[in-house]
Coordinates of C-alpha atoms in Angstrom, one line a residue:
M545 CA 12.5 39.2 -9.1
V546 CA 9.8 36.5 -9.2
P547 CA 8.7 35.2 -5.7
G548 CA 10.7 32.1 -5.0
G549 CA 8.8 28.8 -4.5
G550 CA 5.4 30.0 -5.7
G551 CA 5.3 28.2 -9.0
G552 CA 6.3 24.7 -7.7
R553 CA 3.6 24.6 -5.0
L554 CA 0.5 25.9 -6.8
G555 CA -1.2 22.5 -6.7
R556 CA -0.7 22.2 -2.9
S557 CA -2.0 25.6 -1.8
F558 CA -5.5 24.6 -0.7
L559 CA -7.5 21.6 0.4
T560 CA -10.0 19.9 -2.0
E561 CA -13.6 19.5 -0.9
E562 CA -12.9 15.8 -0.3
E563 CA -9.9 16.6 1.9
K564 CA -11.9 19.1 3.8
A565 CA -14.7 16.6 4.4
S566 CA -12.2 13.9 5.6
R567 CA -10.0 16.2 7.5
P568 CA -8.5 14.3 10.4
K569 CA -9.0 15.4 14.0
V570 CA -5.5 16.4 15.1
T571 CA -5.0 15.7 18.8
G572 CA -2.1 15.8 21.1
Q573 CA -2.2 12.0 21.2
L574 CA -1.9 11.8 17.4
I575 CA 1.0 14.2 17.3
V576 CA 2.8 12.4 20.1
R577 CA 2.3 9.1 18.2
V578 CA 3.7 10.6 15.0
L579 CA 6.7 12.0 16.8
S580 CA 7.3 8.6 18.5
Y581 CA 8.7 7.4 15.1
L582 CA 11.3 10.1 15.3
R583 CA 12.4 9.3 18.8
P584 CA 14.9 6.5 17.8
Y585 CA 16.6 9.1 15.6
W586 CA 16.7 12.1 17.9
K587 CA 20.5 12.5 17.5
Q588 CA 20.2 12.7 13.8
M589 CA 17.3 15.1 14.2
L590 CA 19.5 17.4 16.3
L591 CA 22.1 17.4 13.5
V592 CA 19.4 18.3 11.0
L593 CA 18.2 21.2 13.1
A594 CA 21.8 22.5 13.4
A595 CA 22.3 22.1 9.7
I596 CA 19.1 24.0 8.9
V597 CA 19.9 26.9 11.2
A598 CA 23.4 27.1 9.7
S599 CA 22.3 26.7 6.1
S600 CA 19.4 29.2 6.4
S601 CA 21.7 31.8 8.1
F602 CA 24.5 31.3 5.7
S603 CA 22.2 31.5 2.6
L604 CA 21.2 35.1 3.6
T605 CA 24.7 36.3 4.3
P606 CA 25.7 36.9 0.6
S607 CA 22.6 39.2 0.3
I608 CA 23.7 41.1 3.4
L609 CA 27.3 41.3 2.2
T610 CA 26.1 42.8 -1.1
G611 CA 25.4 46.1 0.7
R612 CA 29.0 46.3 1.9
I613 CA 30.3 45.3 -1.5
I614 CA 28.5 48.3 -3.0
D615 CA 29.2 50.8 -0.2
D616 CA 32.7 49.9 0.8
G617 CA 34.1 48.3 -2.3
L618 CA 32.4 50.1 -5.3
I619 CA 31.4 53.5 -3.9
G620 CA 34.3 53.6 -1.4
R621 CA 36.7 52.5 -4.1
D622 CA 38.5 50.0 -1.8
F623 CA 39.7 47.2 -4.0
R624 CA 41.0 45.1 -1.1
A625 CA 37.7 45.3 0.7
L626 CA 35.9 44.5 -2.6
V627 CA 38.0 41.3 -3.2
T628 CA 37.7 40.3 0.5
L629 CA 33.9 40.7 0.6
I630 CA 33.5 38.9 -2.8
V631 CA 35.6 35.9 -1.6
L632 CA 33.8 35.9 1.7
S633 CA 30.4 35.9 -0.1
L634 CA 31.5 33.0 -2.3
A635 CA 32.9 31.0 0.6
V636 CA 29.7 31.5 2.6
T637 CA 27.6 30.5 -0.4
L638 CA 29.7 27.3 -0.8
G639 CA 29.4 26.6 2.9
A640 CA 25.7 27.0 2.8
N641 CA 25.4 24.6 -0.2
L642 CA 27.6 22.0 1.5
I643 CA 25.6 22.2 4.7
G644 CA 22.4 21.9 2.5
V645 CA 23.8 18.7 1.0
L646 CA 24.4 17.3 4.6
E647 CA 20.9 18.4 5.6
S648 CA 19.4 16.6 2.6
Y649 CA 21.3 13.5 3.3
L650 CA 20.3 13.4 7.0
N651 CA 16.7 14.1 6.1
S652 CA 16.7 11.3 3.6
W653 CA 18.5 8.9 5.9
I654 CA 16.0 9.5 8.8
A655 CA 13.0 9.4 6.4
Q656 CA 14.1 6.1 4.8
H657 CA 14.8 4.4 8.2
I658 CA 11.4 5.5 9.5
I659 CA 9.7 4.2 6.3
Y660 CA 11.7 0.9 6.8
D661 CA 10.4 0.7 10.4
M662 CA 6.8 1.5 9.5
R663 CA 6.7 -0.9 6.5
G664 CA 8.0 -3.7 8.6
T665 CA 5.5 -3.0 11.4
M666 CA 2.6 -2.7 8.9
Y667 CA 3.6 -5.9 7.0
A668 CA 4.0 -8.0 10.1
H669 CA 0.6 -6.6 11.4
L670 CA -1.2 -7.3 8.2
Q671 CA 0.1 -10.9 8.2
K672 CA -1.7 -11.4 11.5
M673 CA -5.0 -10.0 10.2
P674 CA -7.9 -12.5 10.0
Q675 CA -9.2 -13.7 6.7
S676 CA -12.2 -11.4 7.1
F677 CA -9.9 -8.4 6.8
F678 CA -8.7 -9.5 3.3
T679 CA -12.2 -10.4 2.2
S680 CA -13.8 -7.1 3.3
N681 CA -11.1 -4.7 2.3
K682 CA -10.1 -3.9 -1.3
Q683 CA -6.7 -5.2 -2.2
G684 CA -5.8 -1.9 -3.9
D685 CA -6.5 0.0 -0.6
I686 CA -4.3 -2.4 1.3
I687 CA -1.4 -2.0 -1.1
T688 CA -1.9 1.8 -1.2
R689 CA -1.5 2.1 2.6
M690 CA 1.5 -0.2 2.5
T691 CA 3.2 1.8 -0.3
S692 CA 1.9 5.3 -1.1
D693 CA 0.8 6.3 2.4
I694 CA 3.9 5.0 4.1
S695 CA 6.2 6.4 1.4
G696 CA 4.5 9.8 2.0
V697 CA 6.2 9.8 5.4
Q698 CA 9.4 10.9 3.6
R699 CA 7.6 14.0 2.4
V700 CA 6.5 14.8 5.9
I701 CA 10.1 14.7 7.2
T702 CA 12.0 16.1 4.2
D703 CA 9.4 18.6 3.1
T704 CA 6.9 19.6 5.8
L705 CA 9.0 19.5 9.0
A706 CA 12.2 20.8 7.2
S707 CA 10.2 23.5 5.5
I708 CA 8.7 24.8 8.7
L709 CA 12.2 25.0 10.3
S710 CA 14.1 26.4 7.4
N711 CA 11.5 28.9 6.3
S712 CA 10.9 30.2 9.8
I713 CA 14.7 30.6 10.4
T714 CA 15.1 32.3 7.0
L715 CA 12.3 34.8 7.8
I716 CA 13.6 35.5 11.3
V717 CA 17.1 36.2 10.1
A718 CA 15.9 38.3 7.2
L719 CA 13.7 40.4 9.4
I720 CA 16.4 40.9 12.0
A721 CA 18.8 42.0 9.3
M722 CA 16.3 44.4 7.7
Y723 CA 15.2 46.0 10.9
Q724 CA 18.9 46.5 11.9
K725 CA 19.4 48.5 8.7
N726 CA 16.2 50.7 8.8
W727 CA 12.9 50.1 10.5
M728 CA 10.9 52.2 8.0
L729 CA 12.1 50.3 4.9
A730 CA 11.8 47.0 6.8
T731 CA 8.2 47.7 7.7
L732 CA 7.4 48.7 4.1
G733 CA 9.0 45.4 3.0
V734 CA 6.9 43.4 5.5
L735 CA 3.7 45.1 4.3
I736 CA 4.4 44.4 0.6
V737 CA 5.1 40.6 1.0
P738 CA 1.4 39.5 1.5
L739 CA 0.4 41.3 -1.7
F740 CA 2.3 38.7 -3.7
I741 CA 0.8 35.7 -1.9
I742 CA -2.8 36.3 -2.6
P743 CA -2.5 35.9 -6.4
T744 CA -0.3 32.9 -5.9
R745 CA -3.0 31.1 -4.0
S746 CA -5.7 32.1 -6.4
A747 CA -3.8 30.9 -9.4
G748 CA -2.9 27.7 -7.6
K749 CA -6.6 26.9 -7.1
T750 CA -7.3 27.5 -10.8
R751 CA -4.5 25.3 -11.9
W752 CA -5.4 22.6 -9.3
S753 CA -8.9 22.5 -10.7
L754 CA -7.7 22.0 -14.2
T755 CA -5.1 19.4 -13.1
R756 CA -7.8 17.4 -11.4
E757 CA -10.0 17.5 -14.5
A758 CA -7.1 16.4 -16.6
Q759 CA -6.3 13.6 -14.2
E760 CA -9.9 12.4 -14.3
C761 CA -9.8 12.5 -18.1
N762 CA -6.5 10.6 -18.1
D763 CA -8.1 7.9 -15.8
E764 CA -10.9 7.6 -18.3
I765 CA -8.4 7.1 -21.1
N766 CA -6.5 4.5 -19.1
G767 CA -9.8 2.7 -18.4
I768 CA -10.6 2.6 -22.2
L769 CA -7.1 1.2 -22.9
N770 CA -7.3 -1.4 -20.1
E771 CA -10.6 -2.6 -21.3
T772 CA -10.2 -2.6 -25.1
L773 CA -6.5 -3.5 -25.4
S774 CA -6.5 -6.5 -23.0
V775 CA -6.7 -10.0 -24.5
S776 CA -10.3 -10.6 -23.6
G777 CA -11.4 -7.0 -24.3
Q778 CA -9.8 -6.8 -27.7
L779 CA -11.4 -10.2 -28.7
L780 CA -14.8 -8.9 -27.7
V781 CA -14.3 -5.7 -29.7
K782 CA -13.4 -7.7 -32.8
L783 CA -16.2 -10.2 -32.4
F784 CA -18.9 -7.5 -32.2
G785 CA -17.3 -5.2 -34.8
R786 CA -17.0 -2.2 -32.4
E787 CA -13.6 -1.0 -33.4
A788 CA -14.9 2.3 -34.8
H789 CA -17.1 2.9 -31.8
E790 CA -14.2 2.3 -29.3
F791 CA -11.8 4.5 -31.4
G792 CA -14.4 7.3 -31.3
K793 CA -14.6 7.1 -27.5
Y794 CA -10.8 7.1 -27.3
Q795 CA -10.5 10.1 -29.6
E796 CA -13.1 12.1 -27.8
A797 CA -11.4 11.6 -24.4
N798 CA -8.0 12.1 -25.9
G799 CA -9.1 15.5 -27.4
R800 CA -10.6 16.6 -24.2
L801 CA -7.3 15.8 -22.4
V802 CA -5.3 17.9 -24.9
R803 CA -7.6 20.9 -24.4
L804 CA -7.3 20.6 -20.6
N805 CA -3.5 20.4 -20.7
I806 CA -3.3 23.5 -23.0
R807 CA -5.6 25.4 -20.6
E808 CA -3.5 24.4 -17.6
G809 CA -0.3 25.3 -19.3
M810 CA -1.6 28.7 -20.4
A811 CA -3.1 29.4 -17.0
G812 CA 0.3 28.9 -15.4
R813 CA 2.0 31.0 -18.1
W814 CA -0.3 34.0 -17.8
F815 CA 0.0 33.8 -14.0
R816 CA 3.8 33.8 -14.1
V817 CA 3.8 36.8 -16.5
A818 CA 1.4 38.8 -14.3
L819 CA 3.3 37.8 -11.1
S820 CA 6.7 38.6 -12.5
T821 CA 5.4 42.0 -13.5
F822 CA 3.7 42.6 -10.2
A823 CA 6.8 41.4 -8.3
G824 CA 8.7 44.3 -9.8
I825 CA 6.6 46.7 -7.8
G826 CA 8.1 45.7 -4.5
P827 CA 11.7 46.5 -5.3
M828 CA 10.6 49.7 -7.1
L829 CA 8.8 50.8 -4.0
L830 CA 11.9 50.2 -1.9
Y831 CA 14.1 52.0 -4.3
L832 CA 11.6 54.9 -4.2
A833 CA 11.3 55.1 -0.4
G834 CA 15.1 54.6 0.0
G835 CA 15.9 57.2 -2.6
L836 CA 13.7 59.7 -0.8
L837 CA 15.5 59.1 2.4
I838 CA 18.9 59.5 0.8
M839 CA 17.9 62.6 -1.0
R840 CA 16.6 64.1 2.2
G841 CA 20.0 63.5 3.8
D842 CA 19.2 60.5 6.0
Q843 CA 22.7 59.2 6.8
S844 CA 21.3 55.9 8.1
V845 CA 20.5 54.6 4.6
T846 CA 23.0 53.9 1.9
V847 CA 22.8 52.7 -1.7
G848 CA 24.1 49.3 -0.4
D849 CA 21.4 49.2 2.3
I850 CA 18.7 49.6 -0.3
T851 CA 20.2 46.8 -2.4
V852 CA 20.3 44.6 0.7
F853 CA 16.6 45.3 1.4
V854 CA 15.6 44.5 -2.2
A855 CA 17.6 41.2 -2.1
L856 CA 16.2 40.2 1.3
L857 CA 12.7 41.1 0.2
G858 CA 13.0 38.7 -2.7
R859 CA 14.3 36.0 -0.4
M860 CA 11.2 36.4 1.8
Y861 CA 8.6 35.6 -0.9
G862 CA 9.2 31.9 -1.0
P863 CA 9.3 31.2 2.8
V864 CA 6.2 33.3 3.5
N865 CA 4.3 31.5 0.7
Q866 CA 5.3 28.1 1.9
L867 CA 4.6 28.8 5.5
L868 CA 1.1 30.1 4.6
N869 CA 0.5 26.8 2.8
I870 CA 2.1 24.6 5.4
Q871 CA -1.3 24.1 7.1
V872 CA -2.4 22.3 4.0
D873 CA 0.7 20.1 4.0
W874 CA 0.2 19.5 7.7
I875 CA -3.4 18.4 7.4
R876 CA -2.5 16.1 4.5
S877 CA 0.3 14.6 6.5
M878 CA -1.9 14.0 9.5
A879 CA -4.6 12.4 7.2
M880 CA -1.9 10.1 5.8
F881 CA -0.7 9.1 9.3
T882 CA -4.4 8.6 10.4
R883 CA -4.9 6.1 7.5
I884 CA -1.7 4.2 8.5
F885 CA -2.7 4.1 12.2
E886 CA -6.2 3.0 11.3
Y887 CA -4.7 -0.3 10.0
L888 CA -2.1 -0.6 12.7
D889 CA -4.9 -0.2 15.4
M890 CA -6.9 -3.0 14.0
P891 CA -6.9 -5.8 16.6
V892 CA -5.2 -9.1 15.9
E893 CA -8.2 -11.3 16.3
I894 CA -6.5 -14.7 15.6
D895 CA -3.1 -15.3 17.1
S896 CA -1.2 -17.7 19.4
P897 CA -2.2 -17.3 23.1
P898 CA 0.5 -16.3 25.5
D899 CA 0.7 -19.8 26.9
A900 CA 0.3 -21.6 23.6
I901 CA 0.6 -25.3 23.6
I902 CA 3.1 -27.0 21.2
P903 CA 2.7 -30.8 21.3
E904 CA 5.6 -33.0 20.4
G905 CA 3.9 -34.8 17.6
A906 CA 0.7 -34.5 15.5
K907 CA -1.7 -37.3 14.6
G908 CA -4.3 -35.2 12.8
E909 CA -7.4 -36.0 14.9
V910 CA -10.2 -33.4 14.4
R911 CA -13.2 -32.9 16.6
F912 CA -16.1 -30.4 16.2
E913 CA -18.3 -30.0 19.2
K914 CA -21.5 -28.0 18.7
V915 CA -19.8 -25.5 16.5
C916 CA -21.7 -22.3 15.3
F917 CA -20.2 -19.7 13.1
S918 CA -21.3 -16.5 11.3
Y919 CA -19.4 -14.0 9.2
S920 CA -21.8 -11.3 10.4
P921 CA -24.4 -11.1 13.1
E922 CA -27.2 -11.0 10.5
R923 CA -26.4 -14.4 8.9
Q924 CA -25.4 -17.6 10.7
V925 CA -23.4 -19.9 8.4
L926 CA -22.9 -23.0 10.6
K927 CA -25.3 -24.3 13.2
D928 CA -24.4 -27.0 15.8
I929 CA -21.8 -28.8 13.8
S930 CA -20.4 -31.9 15.6
F931 CA -18.3 -34.7 14.2
T932 CA -15.0 -36.5 14.9
L933 CA -12.2 -37.5 12.4
E934 CA -9.9 -40.1 13.9
P935 CA -6.3 -40.4 12.8
G936 CA -5.7 -42.4 9.6
R937 CA -9.4 -42.0 8.6
S938 CA -11.1 -39.9 5.9
I939 CA -14.2 -37.8 5.9
A940 CA -16.0 -36.4 2.9
I941 CA -18.2 -33.3 3.1
V942 CA -20.8 -32.8 0.4
G943 CA -23.8 -30.5 0.0
P944 CA -25.3 -27.8 -2.2
S945 CA -23.3 -24.6 -3.0
G946 CA -23.2 -22.2 -0.1
S947 CA -24.1 -24.8 2.5
G948 CA -20.9 -24.0 4.6
K949 CA -18.6 -26.9 3.5
S950 CA -15.5 -24.7 3.0
T951 CA -16.2 -22.7 6.1
I952 CA -16.0 -25.9 8.2
V953 CA -12.5 -26.8 7.1
N954 CA -11.3 -23.2 7.3
L955 CA -12.1 -23.3 11.0
I956 CA -9.5 -26.0 11.6
P957 CA -6.4 -24.0 10.8
R958 CA -8.1 -20.9 12.4
L959 CA -8.5 -18.9 9.2
W960 CA -11.6 -18.0 11.2
D961 CA -12.6 -18.7 14.8
V962 CA -15.8 -20.3 15.9
S963 CA -18.6 -18.1 17.2
S964 CA -19.5 -20.8 19.8
G965 CA -18.6 -24.4 20.4
S966 CA -15.0 -25.7 19.8
V967 CA -12.7 -27.2 17.2
S968 CA -10.1 -29.6 18.6
F969 CA -6.9 -30.9 17.0
D970 CA -5.5 -34.0 18.6
G971 CA -7.7 -33.4 21.7
T972 CA -6.7 -29.7 22.2
D973 CA -8.8 -26.7 21.4
V974 CA -7.2 -25.1 18.3
R975 CA -7.4 -21.7 20.1
K976 CA -5.0 -23.0 22.8
L977 CA -2.4 -24.3 20.3
D978 CA 0.5 -22.4 18.9
L979 CA -0.8 -21.1 15.6
G980 CA 2.5 -21.9 13.7
Y981 CA 2.4 -25.5 15.0
L982 CA -1.3 -25.9 14.0
R983 CA -0.9 -24.6 10.5
R984 CA 2.3 -26.6 9.9
N985 CA 0.4 -29.8 10.5
I986 CA -2.5 -29.0 8.2
G987 CA -2.2 -29.1 4.4
I988 CA -5.0 -27.6 2.2
V989 CA -5.4 -28.1 -1.5
S990 CA -8.1 -25.7 -2.7
Q991 CA -10.0 -25.1 -5.9
E992 CA -8.3 -21.8 -6.5
T993 CA -4.7 -22.9 -6.8
Y994 CA -2.2 -20.1 -6.4
L995 CA 1.3 -20.4 -7.8
F996 CA 4.0 -17.7 -7.5
N997 CA 5.5 -16.2 -10.6
G998 CA 8.7 -18.3 -10.7
T999 CA 9.8 -21.9 -11.4
I1000 CA 8.1 -25.1 -10.5
R1001 CA 11.0 -25.8 -8.1
N1002 CA 10.5 -22.5 -6.3
N1003 CA 6.8 -23.1 -5.8
L1004 CA 7.5 -26.6 -4.4
L1005 CA 10.2 -25.4 -2.1
Y1006 CA 7.8 -22.8 -0.7
A1007 CA 6.4 -25.6 1.5
R1008 CA 9.8 -27.0 2.5
P1009 CA 12.9 -24.8 1.6
D1010 CA 15.4 -27.5 2.6
A1011 CA 13.8 -30.3 0.4
G1012 CA 16.3 -32.2 -1.7
G1013 CA 16.0 -33.5 -5.3
A1014 CA 14.9 -36.9 -4.2
Q1015 CA 12.2 -35.5 -2.0
L1016 CA 10.9 -33.2 -4.7
E1017 CA 10.7 -36.2 -7.2
E1018 CA 8.9 -38.4 -4.7
A1019 CA 6.3 -35.7 -3.9
C1020 CA 5.8 -35.0 -7.6
R1021 CA 5.5 -38.7 -8.5
T1022 CA 2.9 -39.1 -5.7
A1023 CA 1.0 -36.1 -7.1
N1024 CA 1.1 -37.6 -10.6
I1025 CA 2.9 -34.6 -12.0
W1026 CA 6.5 -35.9 -12.4
D1027 CA 6.1 -37.1 -16.0
F1028 CA 4.9 -33.7 -17.1
I1029 CA 7.8 -32.0 -15.4
C1030 CA 10.3 -34.3 -17.0
S1031 CA 8.7 -33.6 -20.4
Q1032 CA 9.5 -29.9 -20.0
E1033 CA 12.9 -28.6 -21.4
Q1034 CA 13.7 -26.9 -18.2
G1035 CA 12.3 -29.6 -15.9
L1036 CA 11.8 -28.3 -12.4
D1037 CA 13.2 -24.9 -13.5
T1038 CA 10.3 -24.4 -15.9
L1039 CA 8.7 -20.9 -15.4
V1040 CA 5.0 -21.1 -14.4
G1041 CA 4.1 -17.5 -15.2
N1042 CA 2.0 -15.1 -13.2
R1043 CA -0.4 -17.1 -11.0
G1044 CA 0.7 -20.2 -13.0
L1045 CA -1.0 -19.0 -16.2
K1046 CA 1.5 -20.9 -18.4
L1047 CA 0.2 -24.2 -17.0
S1048 CA -3.2 -25.9 -17.3
G1049 CA -5.6 -26.1 -14.4
G1050 CA -4.9 -29.7 -13.9
E1051 CA -1.1 -29.2 -14.0
K1052 CA -1.3 -26.4 -11.4
Q1053 CA -3.5 -28.5 -9.2
R1054 CA -1.1 -31.4 -9.2
I1055 CA 1.8 -29.1 -8.4
S1056 CA -0.1 -27.7 -5.5
I1057 CA -0.8 -31.3 -4.3
A1058 CA 3.0 -32.0 -4.5
R1059 CA 3.7 -28.8 -2.6
V1060 CA 1.4 -29.9 0.2
L1061 CA 2.9 -33.3 0.3
L1062 CA 6.4 -31.8 0.8
K1063 CA 4.9 -30.0 3.8
D1064 CA 4.1 -33.5 5.1
P1065 CA 1.1 -32.4 7.3
A1066 CA -0.7 -34.6 9.7
L1067 CA -4.1 -33.6 8.2
L1068 CA -4.8 -33.3 4.5
I1069 CA -7.7 -31.3 3.2
F1070 CA -8.9 -31.3 -0.4
D1071 CA -11.4 -28.4 -0.9
E1072 CA -13.1 -28.8 -4.3
A1073 CA -9.7 -29.8 -5.7
T1074 CA -11.2 -31.1 -9.0
S1075 CA -14.4 -29.1 -9.5
A1076 CA -13.1 -26.8 -12.2
L1077 CA -11.2 -29.3 -14.3
D1078 CA -12.0 -31.4 -17.3
S1079 CA -12.5 -35.2 -17.0
I1080 CA -8.9 -36.2 -18.0
S1081 CA -7.3 -33.7 -15.5
E1082 CA -9.8 -34.8 -12.9
R1083 CA -8.9 -38.4 -13.4
K1084 CA -5.2 -37.7 -13.0
I1085 CA -5.7 -35.7 -9.8
Q1086 CA -8.1 -38.4 -8.5
D1087 CA -5.4 -41.0 -9.1
A1088 CA -3.1 -38.9 -7.0
I1089 CA -5.7 -38.3 -4.2
D1090 CA -7.0 -41.8 -3.8
P1091 CA -3.7 -43.3 -2.3
L1092 CA -3.4 -40.3 0.0
I1093 CA -6.8 -40.9 1.4
D1094 CA -5.9 -44.4 2.3
S1095 CA -2.7 -43.5 4.0
R1096 CA -3.3 -40.1 5.7
T1097 CA -5.9 -38.4 7.9
S1098 CA -7.9 -36.4 5.3
I1099 CA -11.0 -34.4 4.6
L1100 CA -12.5 -34.1 1.1
I1101 CA -15.0 -31.5 -0.1
A1102 CA -16.5 -32.1 -3.5
H1103 CA -19.5 -31.4 -5.6
R1104 CA -18.8 -34.4 -7.7
L1105 CA -19.7 -37.5 -5.8
S1106 CA -17.4 -39.7 -7.8
T1107 CA -14.4 -38.1 -6.1
I1108 CA -15.5 -39.0 -2.5
L1109 CA -16.6 -42.6 -2.8
A1110 CA -13.4 -43.9 -1.1
A1111 CA -14.1 -41.8 2.1
D1112 CA -14.7 -43.7 5.3
E1113 CA -17.6 -41.4 6.2
I1114 CA -19.6 -38.8 4.3
L1115 CA -21.2 -35.8 5.9
V1116 CA -24.0 -34.1 4.1
V1117 CA -24.3 -30.4 4.9
K1118 CA -27.3 -28.2 4.0
D1119 CA -28.0 -24.7 5.3
G1120 CA -25.1 -24.9 7.7
Q1121 CA -26.2 -28.1 9.4
I1122 CA -25.2 -31.7 9.1
V1123 CA -28.4 -33.3 7.9
E1124 CA -27.1 -36.8 7.0
R1125 CA -24.0 -38.9 7.7
G1126 CA -22.9 -42.4 6.7
T1127 CA -21.2 -44.3 4.0
H1128 CA -22.0 -43.9 0.3
D1129 CA -24.2 -47.1 0.2
E1130 CA -26.0 -46.1 3.4
L1131 CA -26.8 -42.6 2.2
V1132 CA -27.9 -43.6 -1.4
G1133 CA -30.7 -45.6 0.0
A1134 CA -31.8 -43.1 2.6
G1135 CA -33.8 -41.0 0.2
G1136 CA -32.5 -37.7 1.5
V1137 CA -30.3 -34.9 0.3
Y1138 CA -27.5 -37.2 -0.7
T1139 CA -29.8 -39.4 -2.7
E1140 CA -31.0 -36.3 -4.6
L1141 CA -27.4 -35.3 -5.3
Y1142 CA -26.7 -38.9 -6.5
E1143 CA -29.7 -39.0 -8.7
T1144 CA -28.8 -35.7 -10.3
Q1145 CA -25.2 -36.6 -11.1
F1146 CA -25.3 -40.4 -11.8
R1147 CA -28.8 -41.4 -12.9
T1148 CA -29.0 -38.5 -15.4
G1149 CA -25.5 -39.2 -16.8
K1150 CA -23.9 -36.0 -15.5
A1151 CA -21.3 -37.8 -13.4
R1152 CA -17.8 -37.6 -14.7

């Protein structure tokens, strides 16, 4: 009999060097925190425990009954006893299987509900993270912790914890049954079991090494496919005539993967052949020892007893092997929880204060007073910024790239918080206002327009889910996009594609303006809304923006000076400081930074 459970767990029988290096520190506090997720489901956990005890005990009963079937039914020639024991064995087996189904259902139910709780907690927490979190962490890492790491909780509950309980109970019951029969044969069986575990772990390490190499090779192949079969990659390959070169790279990696897969398959095959042969030694030794006892007239051992010992020995292989490897699963589980808790323990730096202020109405007045800001201690981005934007007025902010223009407007809705000084909205420090209220009253149209993969209607309703058809049309007409929508066969139900890729840059930007108008904010901010567009698209967007500037409190950021001429005041920012301020006419004649920008764009014919 081949040891049960050995083949399926080869790849998990040891820790990799990377896992050893990053092994988490398992403390009582960590374990208590992990178990806290089980606390709401303690009643279901008790049912699981009872089911495991019953299932593990019942699953060994047929092996124990086999001895009586042989001794009482076959050797004793008692047909009634034979039928009774066989029926009892089948009934116990069926009962064990049914209890096993219940156990699996309860395990899955508990695991899924814990995953539900953790995902909800994590998602809500991540939504409160500051903008710095998303700019400094890889998006893939964030998604992995939200998906793979939290999904791994199910393996902890359904595999690790259940495995510890079921395997421990199986071993205890098997050992008690064996020692009740004969202590010498039981001791021999116990001494034999570890001999089968050593080769299992050795083979597991070999196969894991080959599997890891194959995975790395597979990742290399996927990289080649992603680069050379994408739209841009395939075009580049064709233009440079590198088809043969790329095909050679692919074939080389593909051949290497084939060889690794063959080696891995054969390593497992030879191991199973050797292990299967070696596994026959255990039962033979028990038959030999038991036979000697019977031949010497030992009345305490029967043929049925020896059969029971052999059966129980075979049932012990799997549990022992899995319990020896449970430390690896436990460490991996704790590492996974540590990664999850690492995110959950990150402080919420920007949130509504406990006594948040929610004014009745918003006018859109903005006041910066001696504001300083830095993304890191080494580099200060804004220095002593002060200005006031009164309701109904407009301010334009211009300056060289990297001067801090976008950072200034991002401080208003608290995407970041000031390092010193204050930003006020309608006379109240933004840090004292309710965050939801503040952001509802600020609308931003940025250079990098983002549209969800859906219809134009869905993207517009994102700002105001209860908006009616007339309101949608009014916003789209104001944003100068209604005629385009009407020209589409599906109208507002036209699909925009992933990130709006089915639309041009100008069309996406005008839809984003309409979306912000539906929000109806007290303050409108246009952050480089036309910088990446052609002249025609820019003109259409400018025609939409100009009336808004006249009627709403607004801030404009632009490289192109032609887009900010209608502003009531222009702030010129350089190296994080306001170096000039005034109207267009005043600044042009001042001979400063604005004059230089004006000369570059207009006098040299570069203005659009």
